[in-house]
Coordinates of C-alpha atoms and ligand atoms in Angstrom, one line a residue:
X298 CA 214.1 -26.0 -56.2
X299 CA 211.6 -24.8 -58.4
X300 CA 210.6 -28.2 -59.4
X301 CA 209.2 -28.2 -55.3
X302 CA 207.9 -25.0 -55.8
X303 CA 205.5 -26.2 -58.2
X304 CA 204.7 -28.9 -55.8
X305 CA 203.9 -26.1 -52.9
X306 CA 202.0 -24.2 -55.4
X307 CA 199.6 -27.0 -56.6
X308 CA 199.0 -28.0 -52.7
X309 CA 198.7 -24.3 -52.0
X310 CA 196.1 -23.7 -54.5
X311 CA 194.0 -26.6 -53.4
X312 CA 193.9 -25.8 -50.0
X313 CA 192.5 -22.5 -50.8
X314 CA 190.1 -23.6 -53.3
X315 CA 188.6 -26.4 -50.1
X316 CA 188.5 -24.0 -47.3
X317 CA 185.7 -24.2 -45.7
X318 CA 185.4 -21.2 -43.1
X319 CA 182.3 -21.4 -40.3
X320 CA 180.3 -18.4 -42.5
X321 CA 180.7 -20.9 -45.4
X322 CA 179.6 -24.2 -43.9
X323 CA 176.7 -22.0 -42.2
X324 CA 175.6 -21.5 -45.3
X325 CA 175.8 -25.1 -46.9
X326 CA 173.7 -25.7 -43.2
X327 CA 171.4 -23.7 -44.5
X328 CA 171.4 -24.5 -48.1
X329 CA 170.9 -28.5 -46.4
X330 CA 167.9 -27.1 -44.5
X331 CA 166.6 -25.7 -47.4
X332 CA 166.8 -28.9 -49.8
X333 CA 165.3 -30.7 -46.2
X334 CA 162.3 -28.7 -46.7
X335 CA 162.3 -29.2 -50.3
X336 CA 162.2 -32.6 -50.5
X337 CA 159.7 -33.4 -48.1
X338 CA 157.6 -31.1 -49.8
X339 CA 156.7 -33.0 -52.9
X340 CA 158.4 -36.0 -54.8
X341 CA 161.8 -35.6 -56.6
X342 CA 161.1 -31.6 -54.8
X343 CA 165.1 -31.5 -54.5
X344 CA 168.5 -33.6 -54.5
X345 CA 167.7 -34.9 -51.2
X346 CA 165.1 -37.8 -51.3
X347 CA 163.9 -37.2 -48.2
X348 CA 162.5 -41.0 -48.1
X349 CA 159.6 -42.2 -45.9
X350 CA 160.7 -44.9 -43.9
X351 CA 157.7 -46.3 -43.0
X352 CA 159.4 -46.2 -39.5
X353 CA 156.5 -44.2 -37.3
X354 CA 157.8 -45.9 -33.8
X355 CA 161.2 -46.4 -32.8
X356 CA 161.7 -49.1 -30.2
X357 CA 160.2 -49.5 -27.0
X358 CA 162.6 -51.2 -25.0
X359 CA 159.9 -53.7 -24.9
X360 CA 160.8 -56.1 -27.8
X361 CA 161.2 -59.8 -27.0
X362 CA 162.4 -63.0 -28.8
X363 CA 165.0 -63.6 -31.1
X364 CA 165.0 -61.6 -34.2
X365 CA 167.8 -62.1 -37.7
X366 CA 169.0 -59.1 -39.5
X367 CA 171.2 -58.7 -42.6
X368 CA 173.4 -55.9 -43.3
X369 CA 174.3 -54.8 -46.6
X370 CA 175.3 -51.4 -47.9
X371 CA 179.1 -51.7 -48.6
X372 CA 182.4 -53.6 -48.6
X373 CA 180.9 -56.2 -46.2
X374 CA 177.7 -57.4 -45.5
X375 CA 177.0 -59.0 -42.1
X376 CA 174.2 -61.4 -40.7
X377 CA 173.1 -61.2 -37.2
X378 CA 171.0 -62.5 -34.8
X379 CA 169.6 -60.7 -31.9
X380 CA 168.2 -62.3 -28.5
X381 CA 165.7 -59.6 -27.1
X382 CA 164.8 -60.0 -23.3
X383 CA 162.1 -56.6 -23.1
X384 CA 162.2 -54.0 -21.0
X385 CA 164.1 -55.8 -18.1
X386 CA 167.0 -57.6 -19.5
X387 CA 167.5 -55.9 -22.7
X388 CA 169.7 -57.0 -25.4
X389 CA 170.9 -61.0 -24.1
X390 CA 172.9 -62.1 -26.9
X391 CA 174.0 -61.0 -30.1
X392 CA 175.9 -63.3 -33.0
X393 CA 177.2 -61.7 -36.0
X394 CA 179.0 -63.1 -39.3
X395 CA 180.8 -61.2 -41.6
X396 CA 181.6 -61.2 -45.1
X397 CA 183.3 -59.4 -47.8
X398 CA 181.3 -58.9 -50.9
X399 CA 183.4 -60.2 -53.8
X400 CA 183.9 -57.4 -56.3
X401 CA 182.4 -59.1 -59.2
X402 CA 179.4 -59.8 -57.3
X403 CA 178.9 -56.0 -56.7
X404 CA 178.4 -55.7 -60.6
X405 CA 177.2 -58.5 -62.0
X406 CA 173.2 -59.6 -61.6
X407 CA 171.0 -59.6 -58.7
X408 CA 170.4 -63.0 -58.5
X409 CA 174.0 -63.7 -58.0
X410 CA 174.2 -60.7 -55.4
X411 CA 171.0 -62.6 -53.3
X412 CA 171.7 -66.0 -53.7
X413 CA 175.1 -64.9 -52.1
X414 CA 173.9 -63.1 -49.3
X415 CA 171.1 -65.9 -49.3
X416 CA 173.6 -68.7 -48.7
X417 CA 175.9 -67.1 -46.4
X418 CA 172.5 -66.7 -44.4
X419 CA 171.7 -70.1 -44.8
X420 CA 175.0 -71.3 -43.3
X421 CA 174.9 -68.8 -40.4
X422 CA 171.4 -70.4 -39.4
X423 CA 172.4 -74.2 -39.9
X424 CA 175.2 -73.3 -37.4
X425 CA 173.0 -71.8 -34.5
X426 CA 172.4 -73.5 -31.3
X427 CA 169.4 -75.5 -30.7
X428 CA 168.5 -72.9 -27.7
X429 CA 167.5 -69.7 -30.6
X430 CA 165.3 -72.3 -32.1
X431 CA 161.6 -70.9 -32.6
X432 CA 158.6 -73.1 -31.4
X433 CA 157.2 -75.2 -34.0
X434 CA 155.1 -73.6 -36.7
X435 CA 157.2 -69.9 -36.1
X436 CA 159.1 -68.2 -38.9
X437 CA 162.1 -66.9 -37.9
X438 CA 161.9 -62.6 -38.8
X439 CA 164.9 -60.5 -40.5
X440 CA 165.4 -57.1 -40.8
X441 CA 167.0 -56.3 -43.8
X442 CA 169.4 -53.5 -43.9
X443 CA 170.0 -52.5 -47.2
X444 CA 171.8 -48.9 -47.5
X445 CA 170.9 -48.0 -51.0
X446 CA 168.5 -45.3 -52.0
X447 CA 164.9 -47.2 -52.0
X448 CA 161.7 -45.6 -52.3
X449 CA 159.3 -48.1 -49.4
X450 CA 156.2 -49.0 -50.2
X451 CA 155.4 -50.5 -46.5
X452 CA 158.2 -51.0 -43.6
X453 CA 159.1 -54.1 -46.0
X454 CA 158.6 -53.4 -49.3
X455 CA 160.6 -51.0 -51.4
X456 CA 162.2 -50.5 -55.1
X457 CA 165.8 -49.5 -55.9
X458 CA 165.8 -46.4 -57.2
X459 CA 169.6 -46.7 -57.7
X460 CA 172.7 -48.1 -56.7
X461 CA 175.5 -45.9 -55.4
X462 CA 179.1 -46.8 -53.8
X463 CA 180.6 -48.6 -56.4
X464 CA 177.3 -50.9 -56.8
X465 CA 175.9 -51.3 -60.5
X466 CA 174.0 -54.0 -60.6
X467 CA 171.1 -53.1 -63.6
X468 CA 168.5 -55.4 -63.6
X469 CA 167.8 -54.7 -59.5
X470 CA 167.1 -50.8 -60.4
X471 CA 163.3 -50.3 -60.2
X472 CA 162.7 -53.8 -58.2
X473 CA 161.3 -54.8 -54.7
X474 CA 164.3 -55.4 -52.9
X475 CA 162.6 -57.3 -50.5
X476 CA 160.8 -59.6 -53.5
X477 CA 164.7 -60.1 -54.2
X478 CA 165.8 -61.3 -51.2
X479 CA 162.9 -63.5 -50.4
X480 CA 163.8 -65.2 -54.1
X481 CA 167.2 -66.1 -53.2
X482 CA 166.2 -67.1 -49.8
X483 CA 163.6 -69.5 -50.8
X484 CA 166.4 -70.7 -53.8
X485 CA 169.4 -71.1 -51.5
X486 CA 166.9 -73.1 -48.5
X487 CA 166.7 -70.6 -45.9
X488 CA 162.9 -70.5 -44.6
X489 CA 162.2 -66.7 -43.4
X490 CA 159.9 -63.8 -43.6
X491 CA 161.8 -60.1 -44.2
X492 CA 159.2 -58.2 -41.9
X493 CA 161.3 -55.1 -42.2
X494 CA 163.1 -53.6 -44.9
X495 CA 165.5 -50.5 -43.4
X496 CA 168.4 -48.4 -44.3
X497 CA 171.6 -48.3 -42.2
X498 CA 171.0 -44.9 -41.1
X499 CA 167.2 -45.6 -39.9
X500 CA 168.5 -49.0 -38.4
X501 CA 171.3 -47.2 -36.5
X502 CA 168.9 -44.5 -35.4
X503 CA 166.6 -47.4 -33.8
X504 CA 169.0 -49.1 -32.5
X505 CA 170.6 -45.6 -30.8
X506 CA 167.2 -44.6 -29.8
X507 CA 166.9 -48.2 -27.9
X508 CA 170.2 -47.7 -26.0
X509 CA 169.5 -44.0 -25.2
X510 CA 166.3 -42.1 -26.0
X511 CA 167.9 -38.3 -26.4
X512 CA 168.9 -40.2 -29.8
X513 CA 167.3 -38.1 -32.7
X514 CA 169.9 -38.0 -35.8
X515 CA 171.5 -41.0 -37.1
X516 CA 174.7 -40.1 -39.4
X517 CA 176.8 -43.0 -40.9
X518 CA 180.3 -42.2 -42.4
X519 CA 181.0 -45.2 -43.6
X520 CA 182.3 -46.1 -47.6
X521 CA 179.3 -44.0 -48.1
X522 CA 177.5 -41.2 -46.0
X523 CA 174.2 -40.5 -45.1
X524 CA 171.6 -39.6 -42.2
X525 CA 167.9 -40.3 -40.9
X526 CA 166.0 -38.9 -38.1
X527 CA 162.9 -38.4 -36.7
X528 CA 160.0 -35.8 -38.5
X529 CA 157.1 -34.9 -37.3
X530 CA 154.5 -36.0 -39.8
X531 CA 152.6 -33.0 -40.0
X532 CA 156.0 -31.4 -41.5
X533 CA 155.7 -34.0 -44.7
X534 CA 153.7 -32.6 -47.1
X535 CA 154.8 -35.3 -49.6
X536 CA 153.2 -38.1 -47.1
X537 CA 149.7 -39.0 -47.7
X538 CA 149.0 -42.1 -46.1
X539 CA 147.4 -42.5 -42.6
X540 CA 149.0 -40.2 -39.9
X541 CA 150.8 -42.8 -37.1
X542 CA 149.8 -41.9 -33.2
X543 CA 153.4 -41.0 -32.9
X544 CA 152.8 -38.3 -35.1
X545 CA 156.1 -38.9 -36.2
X546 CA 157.7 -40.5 -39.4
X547 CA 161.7 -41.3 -39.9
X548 CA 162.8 -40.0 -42.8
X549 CA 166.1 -41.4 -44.6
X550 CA 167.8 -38.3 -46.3
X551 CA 170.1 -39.7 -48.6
X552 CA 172.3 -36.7 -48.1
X553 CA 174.8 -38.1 -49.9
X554 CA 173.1 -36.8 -52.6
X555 CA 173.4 -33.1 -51.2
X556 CA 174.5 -30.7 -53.8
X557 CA 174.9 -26.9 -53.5
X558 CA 176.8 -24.2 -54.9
X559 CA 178.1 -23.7 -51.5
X560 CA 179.9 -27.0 -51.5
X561 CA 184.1 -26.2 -51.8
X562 CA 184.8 -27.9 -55.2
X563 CA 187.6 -28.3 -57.1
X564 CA 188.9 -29.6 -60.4
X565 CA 190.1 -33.1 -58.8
X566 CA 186.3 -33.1 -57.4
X567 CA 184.8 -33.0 -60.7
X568 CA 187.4 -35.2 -62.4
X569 CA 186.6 -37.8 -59.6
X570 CA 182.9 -36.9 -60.3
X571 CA 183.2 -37.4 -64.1
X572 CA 184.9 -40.4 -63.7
X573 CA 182.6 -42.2 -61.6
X574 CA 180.1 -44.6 -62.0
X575 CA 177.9 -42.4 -60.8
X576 CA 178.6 -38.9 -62.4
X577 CA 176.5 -36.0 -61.3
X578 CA 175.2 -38.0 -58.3
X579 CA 176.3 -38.5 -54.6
X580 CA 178.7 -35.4 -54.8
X581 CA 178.5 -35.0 -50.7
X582 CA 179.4 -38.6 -50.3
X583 CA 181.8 -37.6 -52.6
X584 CA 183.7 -35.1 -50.7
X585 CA 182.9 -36.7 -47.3
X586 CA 183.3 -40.1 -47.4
X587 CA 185.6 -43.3 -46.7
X588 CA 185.2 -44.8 -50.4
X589 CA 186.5 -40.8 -52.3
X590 CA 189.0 -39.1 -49.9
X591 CA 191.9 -41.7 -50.3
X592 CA 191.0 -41.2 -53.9
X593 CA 190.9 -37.6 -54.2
X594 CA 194.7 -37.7 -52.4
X595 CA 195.8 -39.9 -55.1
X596 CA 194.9 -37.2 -58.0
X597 CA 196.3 -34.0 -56.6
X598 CA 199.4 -36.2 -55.7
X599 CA 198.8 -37.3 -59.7
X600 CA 199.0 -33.7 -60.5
X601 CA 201.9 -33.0 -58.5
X602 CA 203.9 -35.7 -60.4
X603 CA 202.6 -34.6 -63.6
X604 CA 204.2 -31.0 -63.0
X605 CA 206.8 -31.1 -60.2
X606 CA 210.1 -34.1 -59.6
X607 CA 209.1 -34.4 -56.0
X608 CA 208.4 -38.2 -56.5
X609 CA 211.0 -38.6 -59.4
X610 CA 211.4 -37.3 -63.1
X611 CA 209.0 -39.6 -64.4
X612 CA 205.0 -40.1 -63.0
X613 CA 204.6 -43.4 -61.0
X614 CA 202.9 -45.5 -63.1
X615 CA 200.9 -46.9 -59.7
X616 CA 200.2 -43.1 -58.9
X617 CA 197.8 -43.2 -62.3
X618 CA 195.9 -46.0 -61.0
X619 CA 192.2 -45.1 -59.9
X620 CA 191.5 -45.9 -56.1
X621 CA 194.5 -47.6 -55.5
X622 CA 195.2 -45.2 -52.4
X623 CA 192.3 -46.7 -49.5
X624 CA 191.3 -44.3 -47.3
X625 CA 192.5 -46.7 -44.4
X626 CA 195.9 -45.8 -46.0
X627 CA 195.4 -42.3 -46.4
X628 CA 194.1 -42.6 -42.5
X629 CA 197.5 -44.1 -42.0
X630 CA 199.5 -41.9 -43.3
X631 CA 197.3 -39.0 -41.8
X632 CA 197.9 -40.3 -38.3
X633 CA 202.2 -40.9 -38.4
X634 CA 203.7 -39.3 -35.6
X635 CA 207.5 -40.7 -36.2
X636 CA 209.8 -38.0 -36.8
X637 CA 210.9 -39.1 -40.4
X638 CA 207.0 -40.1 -41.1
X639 CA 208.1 -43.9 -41.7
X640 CA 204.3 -45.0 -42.5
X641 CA 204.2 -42.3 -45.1
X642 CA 207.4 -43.6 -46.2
X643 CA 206.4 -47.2 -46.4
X644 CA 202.8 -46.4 -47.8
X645 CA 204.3 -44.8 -50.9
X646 CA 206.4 -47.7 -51.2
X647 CA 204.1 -50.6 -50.5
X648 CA 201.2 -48.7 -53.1
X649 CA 202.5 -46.7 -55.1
X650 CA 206.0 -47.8 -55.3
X651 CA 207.6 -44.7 -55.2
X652 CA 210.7 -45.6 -53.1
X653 CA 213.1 -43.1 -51.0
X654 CA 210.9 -40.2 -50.3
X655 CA 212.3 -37.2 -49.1
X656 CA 210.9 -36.3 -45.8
X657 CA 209.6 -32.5 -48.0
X658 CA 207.5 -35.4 -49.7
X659 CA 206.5 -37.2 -47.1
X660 CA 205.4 -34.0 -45.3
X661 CA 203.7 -32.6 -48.3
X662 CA 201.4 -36.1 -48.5
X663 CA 201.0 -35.3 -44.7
X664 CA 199.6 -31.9 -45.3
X665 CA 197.3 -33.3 -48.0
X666 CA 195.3 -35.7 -46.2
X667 CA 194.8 -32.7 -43.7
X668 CA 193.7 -31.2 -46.3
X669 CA 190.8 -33.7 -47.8
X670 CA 190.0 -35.2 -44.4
X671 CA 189.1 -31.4 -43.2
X672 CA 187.1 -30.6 -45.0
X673 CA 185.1 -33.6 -45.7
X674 CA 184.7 -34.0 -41.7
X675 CA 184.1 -29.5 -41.7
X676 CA 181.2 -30.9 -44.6
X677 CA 179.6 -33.5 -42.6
X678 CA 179.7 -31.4 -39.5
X679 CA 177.3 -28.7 -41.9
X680 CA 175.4 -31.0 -43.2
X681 CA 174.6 -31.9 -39.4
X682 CA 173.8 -28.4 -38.4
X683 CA 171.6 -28.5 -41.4
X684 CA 169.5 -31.5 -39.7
X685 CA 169.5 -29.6 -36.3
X686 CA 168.2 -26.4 -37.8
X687 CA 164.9 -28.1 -39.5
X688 CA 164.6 -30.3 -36.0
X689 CA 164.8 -26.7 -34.3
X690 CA 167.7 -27.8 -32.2
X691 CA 169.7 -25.5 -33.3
X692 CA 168.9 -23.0 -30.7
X693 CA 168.1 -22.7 -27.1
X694 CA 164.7 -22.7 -25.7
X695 CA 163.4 -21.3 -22.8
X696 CA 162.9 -24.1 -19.7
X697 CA 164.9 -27.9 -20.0
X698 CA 167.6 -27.6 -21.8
X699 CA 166.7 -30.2 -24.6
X700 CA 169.4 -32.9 -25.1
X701 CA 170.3 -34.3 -28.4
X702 CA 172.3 -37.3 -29.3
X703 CA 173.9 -38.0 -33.1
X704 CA 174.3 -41.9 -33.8
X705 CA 176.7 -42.2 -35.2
X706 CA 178.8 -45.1 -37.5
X707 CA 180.5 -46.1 -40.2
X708 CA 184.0 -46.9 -40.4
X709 CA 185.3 -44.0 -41.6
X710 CA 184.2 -42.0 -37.8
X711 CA 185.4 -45.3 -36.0
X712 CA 188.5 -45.3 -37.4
X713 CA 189.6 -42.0 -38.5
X714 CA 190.5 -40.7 -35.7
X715 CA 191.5 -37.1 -37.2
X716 CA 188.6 -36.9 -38.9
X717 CA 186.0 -37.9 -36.4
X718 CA 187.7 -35.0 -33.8
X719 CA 187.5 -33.0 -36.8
X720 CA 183.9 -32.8 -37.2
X721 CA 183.1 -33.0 -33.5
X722 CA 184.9 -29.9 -33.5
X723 CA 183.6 -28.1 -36.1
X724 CA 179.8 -29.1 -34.8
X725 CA 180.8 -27.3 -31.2
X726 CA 182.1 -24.3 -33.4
X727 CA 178.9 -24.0 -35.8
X728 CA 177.0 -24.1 -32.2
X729 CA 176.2 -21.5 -30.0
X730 CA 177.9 -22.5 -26.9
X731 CA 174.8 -23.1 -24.6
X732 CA 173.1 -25.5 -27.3
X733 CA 176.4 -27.3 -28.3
X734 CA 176.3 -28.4 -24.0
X735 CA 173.6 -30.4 -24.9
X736 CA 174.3 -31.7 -28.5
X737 CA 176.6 -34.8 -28.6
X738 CA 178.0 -37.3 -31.6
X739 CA 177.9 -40.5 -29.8
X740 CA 179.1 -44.0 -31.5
X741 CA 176.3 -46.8 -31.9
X742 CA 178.8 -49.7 -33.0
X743 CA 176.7 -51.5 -35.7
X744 CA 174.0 -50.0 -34.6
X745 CA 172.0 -50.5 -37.8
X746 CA 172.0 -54.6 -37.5
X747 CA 170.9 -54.5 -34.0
X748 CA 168.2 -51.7 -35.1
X749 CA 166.9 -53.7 -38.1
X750 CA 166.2 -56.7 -36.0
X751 CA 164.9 -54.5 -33.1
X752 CA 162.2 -53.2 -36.2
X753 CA 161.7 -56.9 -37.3
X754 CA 160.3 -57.5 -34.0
X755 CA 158.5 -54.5 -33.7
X756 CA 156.4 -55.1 -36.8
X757 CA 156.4 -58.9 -36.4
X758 CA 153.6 -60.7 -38.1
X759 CA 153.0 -62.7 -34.9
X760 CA 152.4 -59.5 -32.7
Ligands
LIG1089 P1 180.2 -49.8 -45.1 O1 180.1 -48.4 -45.2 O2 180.9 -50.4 -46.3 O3 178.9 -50.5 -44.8 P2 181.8 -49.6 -42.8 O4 180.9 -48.7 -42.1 O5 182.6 -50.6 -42.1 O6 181.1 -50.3 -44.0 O7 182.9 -48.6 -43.5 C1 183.9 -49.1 -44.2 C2 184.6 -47.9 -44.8 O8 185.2 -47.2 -43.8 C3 185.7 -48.3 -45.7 O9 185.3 -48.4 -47.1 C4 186.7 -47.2 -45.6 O10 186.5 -46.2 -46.5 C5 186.5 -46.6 -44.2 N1 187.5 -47.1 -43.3 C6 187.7 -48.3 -42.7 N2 188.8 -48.4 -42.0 C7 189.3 -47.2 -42.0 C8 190.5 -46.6 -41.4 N3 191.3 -47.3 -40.6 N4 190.7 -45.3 -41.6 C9 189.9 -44.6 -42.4 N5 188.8 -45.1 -43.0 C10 188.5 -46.3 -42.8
LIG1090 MG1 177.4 -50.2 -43.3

């Protein structure tokens, strides 16, 4: 009918409007290297932050004892505790707890937020066996994960410079992080010293870099995105402090921040955008990742019932809900194989309550998670080549072929299955083939917890 043809038309017009060919995600690579420079070049030099992680070594493989590290950055936060046996016996025992954040916690005040996290801490060490127990007189040492933006003053000190993901918490913007933590700790009982403060994506790159050391680029597609990996300080104009015997420096991009004109917008982008908490900001992690695409679904389908009867002759009222559609739905949906598309069926029930579908709708939905995942997975995949280009990897060299390994995690690449195949692909397409032999996405399953408490005993106080 031509109530479905306005349906096709509003899908058809959005599809065109987020294609992303190779020339055009070249040229967002580009436009990322570009920013990369940029930002490393002087403070607030681009959108990228380009922040100094105060990270100049990556692990040895050498780290001993048994180190604590806190994870948040997201929908969960997760404590851990990490038994280090050196170069010979590696990683002996790892424990982890995890929590959901409760949503009021994530924007109400920070000493809430700590003393939260603090406690849960508290419980996880009262609970231990007596064997991780430090001799008498030793601290026990955290790495602190925290996957915000934070300008670092030393590997664990650092202010907010603002909250991102859904987080607004005011009176924590512009404070030592660290200073916050160690409050709540010392409030809620729990008697230990933060000896590194790190974000996921530097975490996950030490703990990839420990497990294998072709690791160079850590990526996280996760309710947010982002990426680190490892500069060569001489290439940091920005940096004036001592130069490391490395010679190296990890730098946390903040990527989500990426903007370019390149980037395939459209008006349910900038609506999203506008809406946000956060308007203006994070506009990659706004096309890429787990906490938007579910979301951007939900408003073309909103437009779709605004101008077509494909889900009735009235709009579900559920459809004009903000972020009621997850991603992990959207995922679901995404990946249905039946025949009559039965988890697209029951999705739209269950969350939207649209009931009977007609399979044209259900295939439509289908063809519209396609259509967000692509191209937020094509995105990321760019925004990769980006990194590659300003490491030089990009190309072949003359003599060893140089191997490269992406950490990455978050759950949106765990889980997504179409999504993480998607930008695999796309990264072996942007590639000329010889390099893209020796370039591979690997997954470092938390990763960043094990890689904060492998940096907590790498700058120990008792070393
Ligand atoms: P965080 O990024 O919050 O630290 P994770 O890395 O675990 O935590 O990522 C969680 C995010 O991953 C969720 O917010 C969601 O967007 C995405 N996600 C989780 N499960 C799925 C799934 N099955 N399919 C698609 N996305 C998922
Ligand atoms: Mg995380």
């Amino acid at each position: 009918s031509g109530q479905c043809a306005r349906a096709d038309a509003i899908l058809k017009e959005f599809k065109d409007k987020c294609g992303a060919q190779n020339s055009k995600l070249k040229q967002v690579a580009d436009a990322m290297t570009v920013e990369m420079h940029a930002g490393l070049a002087s403070e607030g030099g681009s959108k990228l932050k380009m922040l100094i992680s105060y990270v100049d070594n990556l692990p040895s493989g050498a780290e001993e004892g048994v180190y604590y590290a806190l994870d948040l950055g997201g929908t969960n936060f997760r404590v851990l505790r990490v038994q280090l046996g050196g170069t010979e016996r590696g990683i002996i025992n790892r424990e982890f707890r995890e929590v959901s954040i409760p949503p009021n916690l994530m924007v109400g005040t920070s000493q809430e937020l700590f003393d939260y996290i603090a406690a849960e801490l508290a419980k996880f060490v009262a609970q231990e066996e007596d064997r991780f127990h430090l001799p008498f007189g030793r601290k026990r040492e955290l790495g602190f994960t925290f996957s915000f933006p934070v300008m670092q003053t030393s590997i664990n000190t650092g202010t907010l410079a603002r909250w991102t993901k859904g987080f607004s918490i005011d009176d924590a913007v512009g404070k030592d992080v660290v200073g916050a933590l160690s409050s709540a700790m010392e409030r809620q009982g729990v008697d230990m010293h933060v000896s590194a403060l790190v974000n996921d994506t530097v975490g996950t790159l030490a703990g990839g870099k420990y497990a294998n050391k072709d690791v160079a680029v850590a990526v996280i597609m996760g309710t947010g995105t982002n990426a680190a990996y490892v500069e060569r300080s001489q290439a940091i104009p920005k940096w004036h402090g001592p130069q490391s015997e490395s010679g190296e420096m990890v730098i946390n991009m903040e990527w989500g921040n990426f903007r370019s004109s390149h980037l395939p917008l459209t008006e349910y982008d900038i609506g999203l955008d506008a809406e946000s908490l956060n308007p203006g900001e994070q506009m990659f992690e706004k096309l890429t990742s787990g906490m938007y695409l579910g979301e951007i679904v939900r408003r073309v389908l909103c437009r779709i019932a605004e101008e077509s009867t494909l889900f009735g002759d009235t709009v579900p009222p559920k459809l004009k809900t903000p972020f009621i559609l997850r991603t992990p739905d959207m995922s679901a949906m995404h990946h249905d194989t039946s025949y009559d598309l039965k988890v697209v069926g029951s999705k739209l029930k269950d969350i939207l309550e649209i009931s009977n579908t007609s399979l044209k709708a259900r295939k439509l939905v289908v063809e519209l998670c396609s259509i967000v995942a692509t191209r937020g997975a094509r995105l990321a995949a760019a925004g990769i080549l980006g990194i590659l280009k300003k490491m030089g990897r990009d190309i072949s060299r003359d003599g060893e072929p140089q191997r490269t390994i992406i950490a990455m995690d978050g759950g949106l690449y765990e889980h997504y299955t179409v999504y993480r195949v998607c930008l695999e692909t796309t990264l072996r397409e942007l590639l000329d083939a010889e390099v893209s032999k020796n370039v591979v996405c690997e997954h470092f399953n938390d990763g960043s917890g094990t890689g904060a408490a492998l940096l907590a005993a790498s700058h120990s106080s008792y070393a």
